[in-house]
Coordinates of C-alpha atoms and ligand atoms in Angstrom, one line a residue:
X4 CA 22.9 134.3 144.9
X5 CA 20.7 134.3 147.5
X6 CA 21.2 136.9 150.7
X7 CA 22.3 134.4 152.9
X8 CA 25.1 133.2 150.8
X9 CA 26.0 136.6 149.8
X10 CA 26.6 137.7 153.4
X11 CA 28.8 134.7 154.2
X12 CA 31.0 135.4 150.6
X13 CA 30.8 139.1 149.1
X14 CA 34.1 141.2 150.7
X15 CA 36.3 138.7 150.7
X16 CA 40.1 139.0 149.0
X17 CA 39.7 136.8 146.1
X18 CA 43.5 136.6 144.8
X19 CA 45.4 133.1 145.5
X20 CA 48.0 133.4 148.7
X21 CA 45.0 136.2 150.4
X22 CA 43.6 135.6 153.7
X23 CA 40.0 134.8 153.8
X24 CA 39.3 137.7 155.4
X25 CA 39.3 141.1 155.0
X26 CA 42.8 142.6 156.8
X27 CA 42.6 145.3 159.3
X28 CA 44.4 148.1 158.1
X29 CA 45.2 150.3 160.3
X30 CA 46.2 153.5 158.7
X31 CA 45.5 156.9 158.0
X32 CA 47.9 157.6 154.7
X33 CA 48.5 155.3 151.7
X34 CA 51.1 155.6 149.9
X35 CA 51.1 158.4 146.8
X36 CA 49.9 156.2 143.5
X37 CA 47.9 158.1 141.2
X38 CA 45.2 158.2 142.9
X39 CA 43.4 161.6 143.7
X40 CA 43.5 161.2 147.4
X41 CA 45.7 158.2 149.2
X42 CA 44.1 159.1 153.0
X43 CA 41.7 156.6 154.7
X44 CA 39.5 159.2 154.8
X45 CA 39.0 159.6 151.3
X46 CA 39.9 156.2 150.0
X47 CA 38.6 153.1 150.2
X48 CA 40.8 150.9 152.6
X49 CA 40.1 146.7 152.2
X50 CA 38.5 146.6 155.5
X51 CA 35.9 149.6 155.0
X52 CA 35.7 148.6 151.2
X53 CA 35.0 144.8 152.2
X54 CA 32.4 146.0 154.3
X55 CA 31.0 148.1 152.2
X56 CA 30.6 145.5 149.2
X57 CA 28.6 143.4 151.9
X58 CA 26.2 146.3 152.8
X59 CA 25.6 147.4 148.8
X60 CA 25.2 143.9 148.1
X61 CA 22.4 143.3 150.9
X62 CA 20.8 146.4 149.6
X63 CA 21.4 146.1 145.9
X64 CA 23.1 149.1 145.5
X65 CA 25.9 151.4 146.7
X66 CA 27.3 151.8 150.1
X67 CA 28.9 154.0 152.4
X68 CA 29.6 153.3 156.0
X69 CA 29.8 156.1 158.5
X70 CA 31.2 156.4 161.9
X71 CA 27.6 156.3 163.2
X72 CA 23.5 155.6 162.3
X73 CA 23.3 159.1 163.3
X74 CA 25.9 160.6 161.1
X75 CA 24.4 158.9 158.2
X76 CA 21.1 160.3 159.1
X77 CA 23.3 163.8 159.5
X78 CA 24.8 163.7 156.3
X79 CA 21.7 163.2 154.0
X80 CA 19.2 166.1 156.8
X81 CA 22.4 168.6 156.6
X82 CA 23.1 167.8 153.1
X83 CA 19.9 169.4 152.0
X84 CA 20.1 172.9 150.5
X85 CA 19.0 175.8 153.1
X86 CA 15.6 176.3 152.5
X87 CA 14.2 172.5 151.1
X88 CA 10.9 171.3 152.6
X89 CA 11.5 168.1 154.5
X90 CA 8.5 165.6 155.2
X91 CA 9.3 164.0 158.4
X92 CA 8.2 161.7 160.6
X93 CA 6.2 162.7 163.6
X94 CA 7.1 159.6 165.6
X95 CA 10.0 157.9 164.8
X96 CA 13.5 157.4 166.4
X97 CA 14.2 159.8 169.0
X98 CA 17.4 160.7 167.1
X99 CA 16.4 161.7 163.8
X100 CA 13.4 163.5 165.1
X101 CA 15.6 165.6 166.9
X102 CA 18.4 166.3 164.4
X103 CA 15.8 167.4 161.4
X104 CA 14.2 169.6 164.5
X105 CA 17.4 170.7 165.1
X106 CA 18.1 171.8 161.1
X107 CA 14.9 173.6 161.3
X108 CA 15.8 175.6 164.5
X109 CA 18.9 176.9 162.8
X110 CA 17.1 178.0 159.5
X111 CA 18.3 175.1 157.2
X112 CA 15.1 173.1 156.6
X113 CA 11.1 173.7 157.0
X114 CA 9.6 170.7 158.5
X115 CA 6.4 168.7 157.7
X116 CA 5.9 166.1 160.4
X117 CA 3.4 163.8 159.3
X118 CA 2.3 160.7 161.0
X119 CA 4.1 158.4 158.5
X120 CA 1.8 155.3 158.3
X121 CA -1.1 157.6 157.6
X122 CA -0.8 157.4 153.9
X123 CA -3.5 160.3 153.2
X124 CA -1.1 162.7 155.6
X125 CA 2.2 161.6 154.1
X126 CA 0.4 162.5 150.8
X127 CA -1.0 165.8 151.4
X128 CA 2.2 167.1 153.0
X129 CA 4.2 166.3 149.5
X130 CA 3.5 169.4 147.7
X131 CA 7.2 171.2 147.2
X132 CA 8.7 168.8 149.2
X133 CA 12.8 168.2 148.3
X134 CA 13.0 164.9 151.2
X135 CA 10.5 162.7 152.1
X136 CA 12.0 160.4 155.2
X137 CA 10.7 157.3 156.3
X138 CA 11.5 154.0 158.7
X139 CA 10.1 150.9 157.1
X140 CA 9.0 149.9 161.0
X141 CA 9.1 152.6 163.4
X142 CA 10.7 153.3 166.5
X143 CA 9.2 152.5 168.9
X144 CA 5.6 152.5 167.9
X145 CA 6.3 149.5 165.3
X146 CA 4.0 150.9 162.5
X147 CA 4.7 150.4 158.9
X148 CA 4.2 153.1 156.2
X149 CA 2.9 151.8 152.6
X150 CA 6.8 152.0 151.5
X151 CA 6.0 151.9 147.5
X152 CA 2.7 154.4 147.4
X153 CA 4.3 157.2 149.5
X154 CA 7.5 156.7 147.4
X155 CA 6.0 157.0 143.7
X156 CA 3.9 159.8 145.3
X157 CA 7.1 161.8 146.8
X158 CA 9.0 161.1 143.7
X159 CA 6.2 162.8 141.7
X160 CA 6.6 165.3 143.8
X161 CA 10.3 166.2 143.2
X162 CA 11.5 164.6 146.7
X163 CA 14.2 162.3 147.5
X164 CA 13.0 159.3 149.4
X165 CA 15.2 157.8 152.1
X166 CA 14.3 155.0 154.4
X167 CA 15.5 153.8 157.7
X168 CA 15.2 150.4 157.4
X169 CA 17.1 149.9 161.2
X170 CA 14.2 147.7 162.6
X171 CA 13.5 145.5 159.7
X172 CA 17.3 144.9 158.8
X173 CA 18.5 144.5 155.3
X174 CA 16.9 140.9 155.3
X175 CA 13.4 141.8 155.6
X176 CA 13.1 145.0 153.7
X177 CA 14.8 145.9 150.3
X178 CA 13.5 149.7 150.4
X179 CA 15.8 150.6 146.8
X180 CA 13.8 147.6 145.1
X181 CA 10.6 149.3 146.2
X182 CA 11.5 152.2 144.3
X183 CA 13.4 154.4 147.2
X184 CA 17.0 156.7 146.8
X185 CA 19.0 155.9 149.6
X186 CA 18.4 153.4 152.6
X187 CA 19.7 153.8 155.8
X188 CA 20.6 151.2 158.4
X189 CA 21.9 151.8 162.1
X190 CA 24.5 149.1 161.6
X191 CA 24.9 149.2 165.3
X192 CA 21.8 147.3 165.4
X193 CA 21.1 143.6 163.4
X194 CA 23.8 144.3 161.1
X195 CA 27.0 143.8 163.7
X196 CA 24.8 142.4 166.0
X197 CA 26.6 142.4 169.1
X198 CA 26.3 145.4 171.0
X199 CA 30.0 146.0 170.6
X200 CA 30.3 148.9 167.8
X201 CA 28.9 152.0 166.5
X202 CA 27.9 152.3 162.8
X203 CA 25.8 153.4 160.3
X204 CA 25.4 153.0 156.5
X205 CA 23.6 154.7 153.5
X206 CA 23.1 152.6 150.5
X207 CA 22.2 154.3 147.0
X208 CA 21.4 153.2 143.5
X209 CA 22.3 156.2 142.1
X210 CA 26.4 156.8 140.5
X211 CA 25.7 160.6 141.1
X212 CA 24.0 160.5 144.6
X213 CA 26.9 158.1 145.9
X214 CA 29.5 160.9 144.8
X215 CA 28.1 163.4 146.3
X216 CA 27.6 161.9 149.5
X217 CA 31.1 160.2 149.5
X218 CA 32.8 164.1 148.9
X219 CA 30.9 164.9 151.4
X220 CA 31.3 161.9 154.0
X221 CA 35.2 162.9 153.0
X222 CA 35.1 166.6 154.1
X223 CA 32.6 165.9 157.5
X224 CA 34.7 162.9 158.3
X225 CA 31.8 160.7 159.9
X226 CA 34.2 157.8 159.0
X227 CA 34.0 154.4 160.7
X228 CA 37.5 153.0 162.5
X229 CA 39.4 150.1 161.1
X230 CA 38.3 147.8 164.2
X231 CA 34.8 148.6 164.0
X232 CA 34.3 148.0 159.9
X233 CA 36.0 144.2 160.8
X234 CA 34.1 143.6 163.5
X235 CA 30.5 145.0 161.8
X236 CA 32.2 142.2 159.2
X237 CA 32.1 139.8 161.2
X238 CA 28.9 140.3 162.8
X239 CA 26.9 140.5 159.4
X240 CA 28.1 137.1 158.4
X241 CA 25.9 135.6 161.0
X242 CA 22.6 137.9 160.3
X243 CA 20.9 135.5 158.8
X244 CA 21.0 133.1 161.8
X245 CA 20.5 135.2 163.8
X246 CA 17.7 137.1 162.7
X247 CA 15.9 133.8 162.1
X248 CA 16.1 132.7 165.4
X249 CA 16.0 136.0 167.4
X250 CA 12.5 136.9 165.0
X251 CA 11.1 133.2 165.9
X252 CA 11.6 134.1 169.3
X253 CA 10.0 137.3 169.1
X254 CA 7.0 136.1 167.4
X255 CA 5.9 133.4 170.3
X256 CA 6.5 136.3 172.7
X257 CA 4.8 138.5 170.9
X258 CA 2.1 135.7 170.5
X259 CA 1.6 134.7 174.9
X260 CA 2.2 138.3 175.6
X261 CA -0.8 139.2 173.5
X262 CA -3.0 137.1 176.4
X263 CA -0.7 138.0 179.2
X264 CA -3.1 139.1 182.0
X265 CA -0.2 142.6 182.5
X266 CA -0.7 143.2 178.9
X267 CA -2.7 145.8 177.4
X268 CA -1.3 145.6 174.1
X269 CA 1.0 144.2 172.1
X270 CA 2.3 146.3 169.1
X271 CA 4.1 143.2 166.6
X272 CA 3.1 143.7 162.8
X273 CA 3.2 139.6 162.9
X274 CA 0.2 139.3 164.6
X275 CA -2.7 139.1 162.4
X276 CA -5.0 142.0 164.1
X277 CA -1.8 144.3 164.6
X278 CA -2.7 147.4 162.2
X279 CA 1.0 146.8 160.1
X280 CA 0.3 142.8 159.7
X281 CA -1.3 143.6 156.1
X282 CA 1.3 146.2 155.0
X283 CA 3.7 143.8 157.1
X284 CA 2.7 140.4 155.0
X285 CA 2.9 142.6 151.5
X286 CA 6.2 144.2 151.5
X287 CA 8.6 142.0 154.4
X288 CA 10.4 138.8 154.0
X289 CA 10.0 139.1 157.8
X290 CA 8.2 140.5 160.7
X291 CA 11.5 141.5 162.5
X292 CA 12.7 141.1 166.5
X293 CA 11.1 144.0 167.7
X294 CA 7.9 143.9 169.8
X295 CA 6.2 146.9 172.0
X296 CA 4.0 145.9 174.9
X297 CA 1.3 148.5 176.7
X298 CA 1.4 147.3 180.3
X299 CA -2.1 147.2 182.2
X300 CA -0.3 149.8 184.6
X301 CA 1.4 152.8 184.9
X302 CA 4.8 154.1 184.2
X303 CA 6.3 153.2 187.6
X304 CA 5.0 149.5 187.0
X305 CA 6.6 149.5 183.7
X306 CA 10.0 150.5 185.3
X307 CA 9.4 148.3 188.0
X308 CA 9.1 145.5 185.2
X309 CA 12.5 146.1 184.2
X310 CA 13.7 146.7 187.0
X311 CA 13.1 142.5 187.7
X312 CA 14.2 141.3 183.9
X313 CA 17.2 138.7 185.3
X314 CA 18.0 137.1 181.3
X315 CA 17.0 140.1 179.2
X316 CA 19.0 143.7 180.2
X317 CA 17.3 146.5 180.6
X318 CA 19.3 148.7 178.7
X319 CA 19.0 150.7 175.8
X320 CA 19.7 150.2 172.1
X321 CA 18.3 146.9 170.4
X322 CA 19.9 144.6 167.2
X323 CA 22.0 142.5 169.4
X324 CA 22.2 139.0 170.2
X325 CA 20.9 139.5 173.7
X326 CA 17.1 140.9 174.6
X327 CA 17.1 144.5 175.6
X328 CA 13.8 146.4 177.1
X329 CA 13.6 149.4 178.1
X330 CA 10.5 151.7 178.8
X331 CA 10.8 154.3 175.8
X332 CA 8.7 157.2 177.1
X333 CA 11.7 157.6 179.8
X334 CA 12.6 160.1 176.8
X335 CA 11.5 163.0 176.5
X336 CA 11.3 163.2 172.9
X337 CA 9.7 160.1 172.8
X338 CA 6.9 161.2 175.4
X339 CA 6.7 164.0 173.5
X340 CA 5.6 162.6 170.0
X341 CA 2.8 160.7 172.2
X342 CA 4.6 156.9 173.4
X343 CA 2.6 155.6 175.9
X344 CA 4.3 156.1 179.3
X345 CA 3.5 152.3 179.8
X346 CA 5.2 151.2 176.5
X347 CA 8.0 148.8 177.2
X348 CA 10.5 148.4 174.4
X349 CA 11.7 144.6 173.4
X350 CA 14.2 144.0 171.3
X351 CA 14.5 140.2 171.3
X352 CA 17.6 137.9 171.3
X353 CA 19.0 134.5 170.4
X354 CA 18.4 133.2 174.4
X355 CA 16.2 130.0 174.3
X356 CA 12.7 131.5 173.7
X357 CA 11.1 129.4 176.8
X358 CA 13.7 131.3 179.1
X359 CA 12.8 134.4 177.6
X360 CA 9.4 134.0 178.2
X361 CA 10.4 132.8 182.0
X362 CA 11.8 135.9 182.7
X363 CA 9.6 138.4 181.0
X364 CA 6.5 136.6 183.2
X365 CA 8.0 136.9 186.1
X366 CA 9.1 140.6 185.5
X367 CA 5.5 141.1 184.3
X368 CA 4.1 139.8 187.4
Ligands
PLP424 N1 17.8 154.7 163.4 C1 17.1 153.9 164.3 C2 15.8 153.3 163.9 C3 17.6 153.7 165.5 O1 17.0 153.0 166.5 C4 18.9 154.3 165.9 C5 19.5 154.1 167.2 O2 18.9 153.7 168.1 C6 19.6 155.1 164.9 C7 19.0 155.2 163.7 C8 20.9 155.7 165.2 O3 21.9 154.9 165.1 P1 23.3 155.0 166.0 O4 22.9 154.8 167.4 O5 24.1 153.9 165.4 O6 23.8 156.4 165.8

């Protein structure tokens, strides 16, 4: 089946007299059985479980939800043994910069940052390496590392390879079928789609690597609520929908932007002279929702943009059905790995794209 037919049927109860849907259950124990470990934390329940078939299915693999994107990202960069060489990203999302900065500040991990769509730099920094993470698009900076090279390369190497593949969603990038160990989504984002929830998810290929993080999702507990794994549910149905209109929309944007007279640049690996288009074209079904614009201005102007948006919110976060901007180097992290202080942030929605562009005009203006 195709992956818009699997998100509509995979997780659903499938014996006669069941709902349709996965139930909610909410509760902590399960009755005794023989079982090793009847407690929600441990077990699968049918809401988590139905979820959780949805997300391995996307990925073709194995999957695991957690309570957050950043408590997946914390339970493979504090899973590492004390000691193991991690090649990082130098720019990437604010979040998991800081949490692998944070593991080497208490002694646990020695850091490479590398700029991660330099493929020469990812390469030289492999040597003795035991992690090698990536993001198939990065935030907010919307490059594109050459997924499959820097993969074979770090599993040479020894290293296991996971990818954020937030940006590019599930439908666009297949990282485990390019040869990676785990992929990680913020399901927050496209996944649930609606701004409504907090969730992340690890998918694996690997029996053994699935065990091991499952004991250890059990003892850290970074396990997703009853109400959220139904609503993610629910929200993934619809991802293929809306990710096809919400990236159409972004790519006319992207597209008028590129001659707006406010715009410096326009950072959107679907236009053909962006520096990811190639990389982009080769290994996406899709270029994604996401698009960076460089005002011709300062900072203030670029506040002072969002400050006028009237359809899109200026807010933080991105994935949902309504656009988002936001001016990224308000950050400090951010500014610090180098985002222009003039970058504004879009993630675009499913509004009508001539409204969108109304709006963003004016704001520009
Ligand atoms: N990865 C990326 C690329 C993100 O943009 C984010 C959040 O913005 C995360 C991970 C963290 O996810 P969460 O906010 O669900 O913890």
């Amino acid at each position: 089946m195709r992956r818009e037919s699997l998100i509509v049927s995979a997780g659903r109860p499938e014996q006669p007299g069941a709902p349709l849907n996965a139930p909610v259950v909410l509760a902590a124990p399960l009755r005794h059985t023989s079982e090793d470990n009847p407690y929600s934390r441990a077990a699968t329940t049918e809401t988590r479980g139905a979820l959780e078939d949805v997300l391995g299915a996307l990925d073709g693999g194995r999957a695991l939800a957690y309570a957050s994107g950043m408590a997946a990202i914390a339970a493979i960069a504090e899973g590492r043994p004390t000691g193991s060489v991690a090649v990082v990203p130098h720019a990437a999302y604010s979040g998991a910069v800081s949490i692998f900065a944070h593991e080497r500040d208490l002694g646990r991990l020695t850091l490479r940052p590398v700029p991660i769509a330099d493929t020469d730099a990812v390469l030289a920094a492999l040597d003795g390496a035991g992690l090698l993470w990536l993001e198939a698009m990065t935030n907010p900076l919307l490059e594109i590392p050459d997924l499959p090279v820097l993969i074979e390369a770090a599993h040479r190497a020894g290293a296991l390879v996971c990818v954020d593949a937030t940006f590019a969603s599930p439908l666009n990038v297949r990282p485990l079928e390019l040869g990676a160990d785990v992929v990680m989504h913020s399901v927050t984002k496209y996944l649930a789609g609606h701004s409504d929830l907090l969730m992340g998810s690890l998918t694996v290929g690997s029996d053994e690597l699935y065990e091991q993080l499952k004991y250890r999702r059990m003892l850290t507990g970074a396990i997703p609520g009853a109400l959220e794994c139904f609503l993610a549910l629910r929200g993934i149905r619809t991802l293929a929908l809306r990710m096809e209109r919400a990236q159409a929309n972004a790519a006319e944007l992207a597209r008028r932007l590129a001659t707006h007279p406010r715009v410096a640049r326009v950072r959107y690996p679907g236009l053909p002279d962006d520096p990811g288009h190639e990389r982009a074209s080769r290994l996406f079904g899709g270029y994604g929702a996401m698009v960076a614009i460089e005002l011709d201005g300062s900072a203030e102007a670029a506040e002072a943009a969002c400050d006028r948006v009237r359809l899109i919110n200026h807010a933080t976060s991105l994935g949902g059905v309504e656009s988002l901007i936001e001016r990224r180097a308000r950050y400090e992290v951010d500014a610090g790995f180098g985002t222009p202080a003039n970058l504004l942030r879009l993630s675009v929605g499913i509004e009508h794209v001539e409204d969108l562009w109304a709006d963003l005009d004016q704001a520009l203006r």
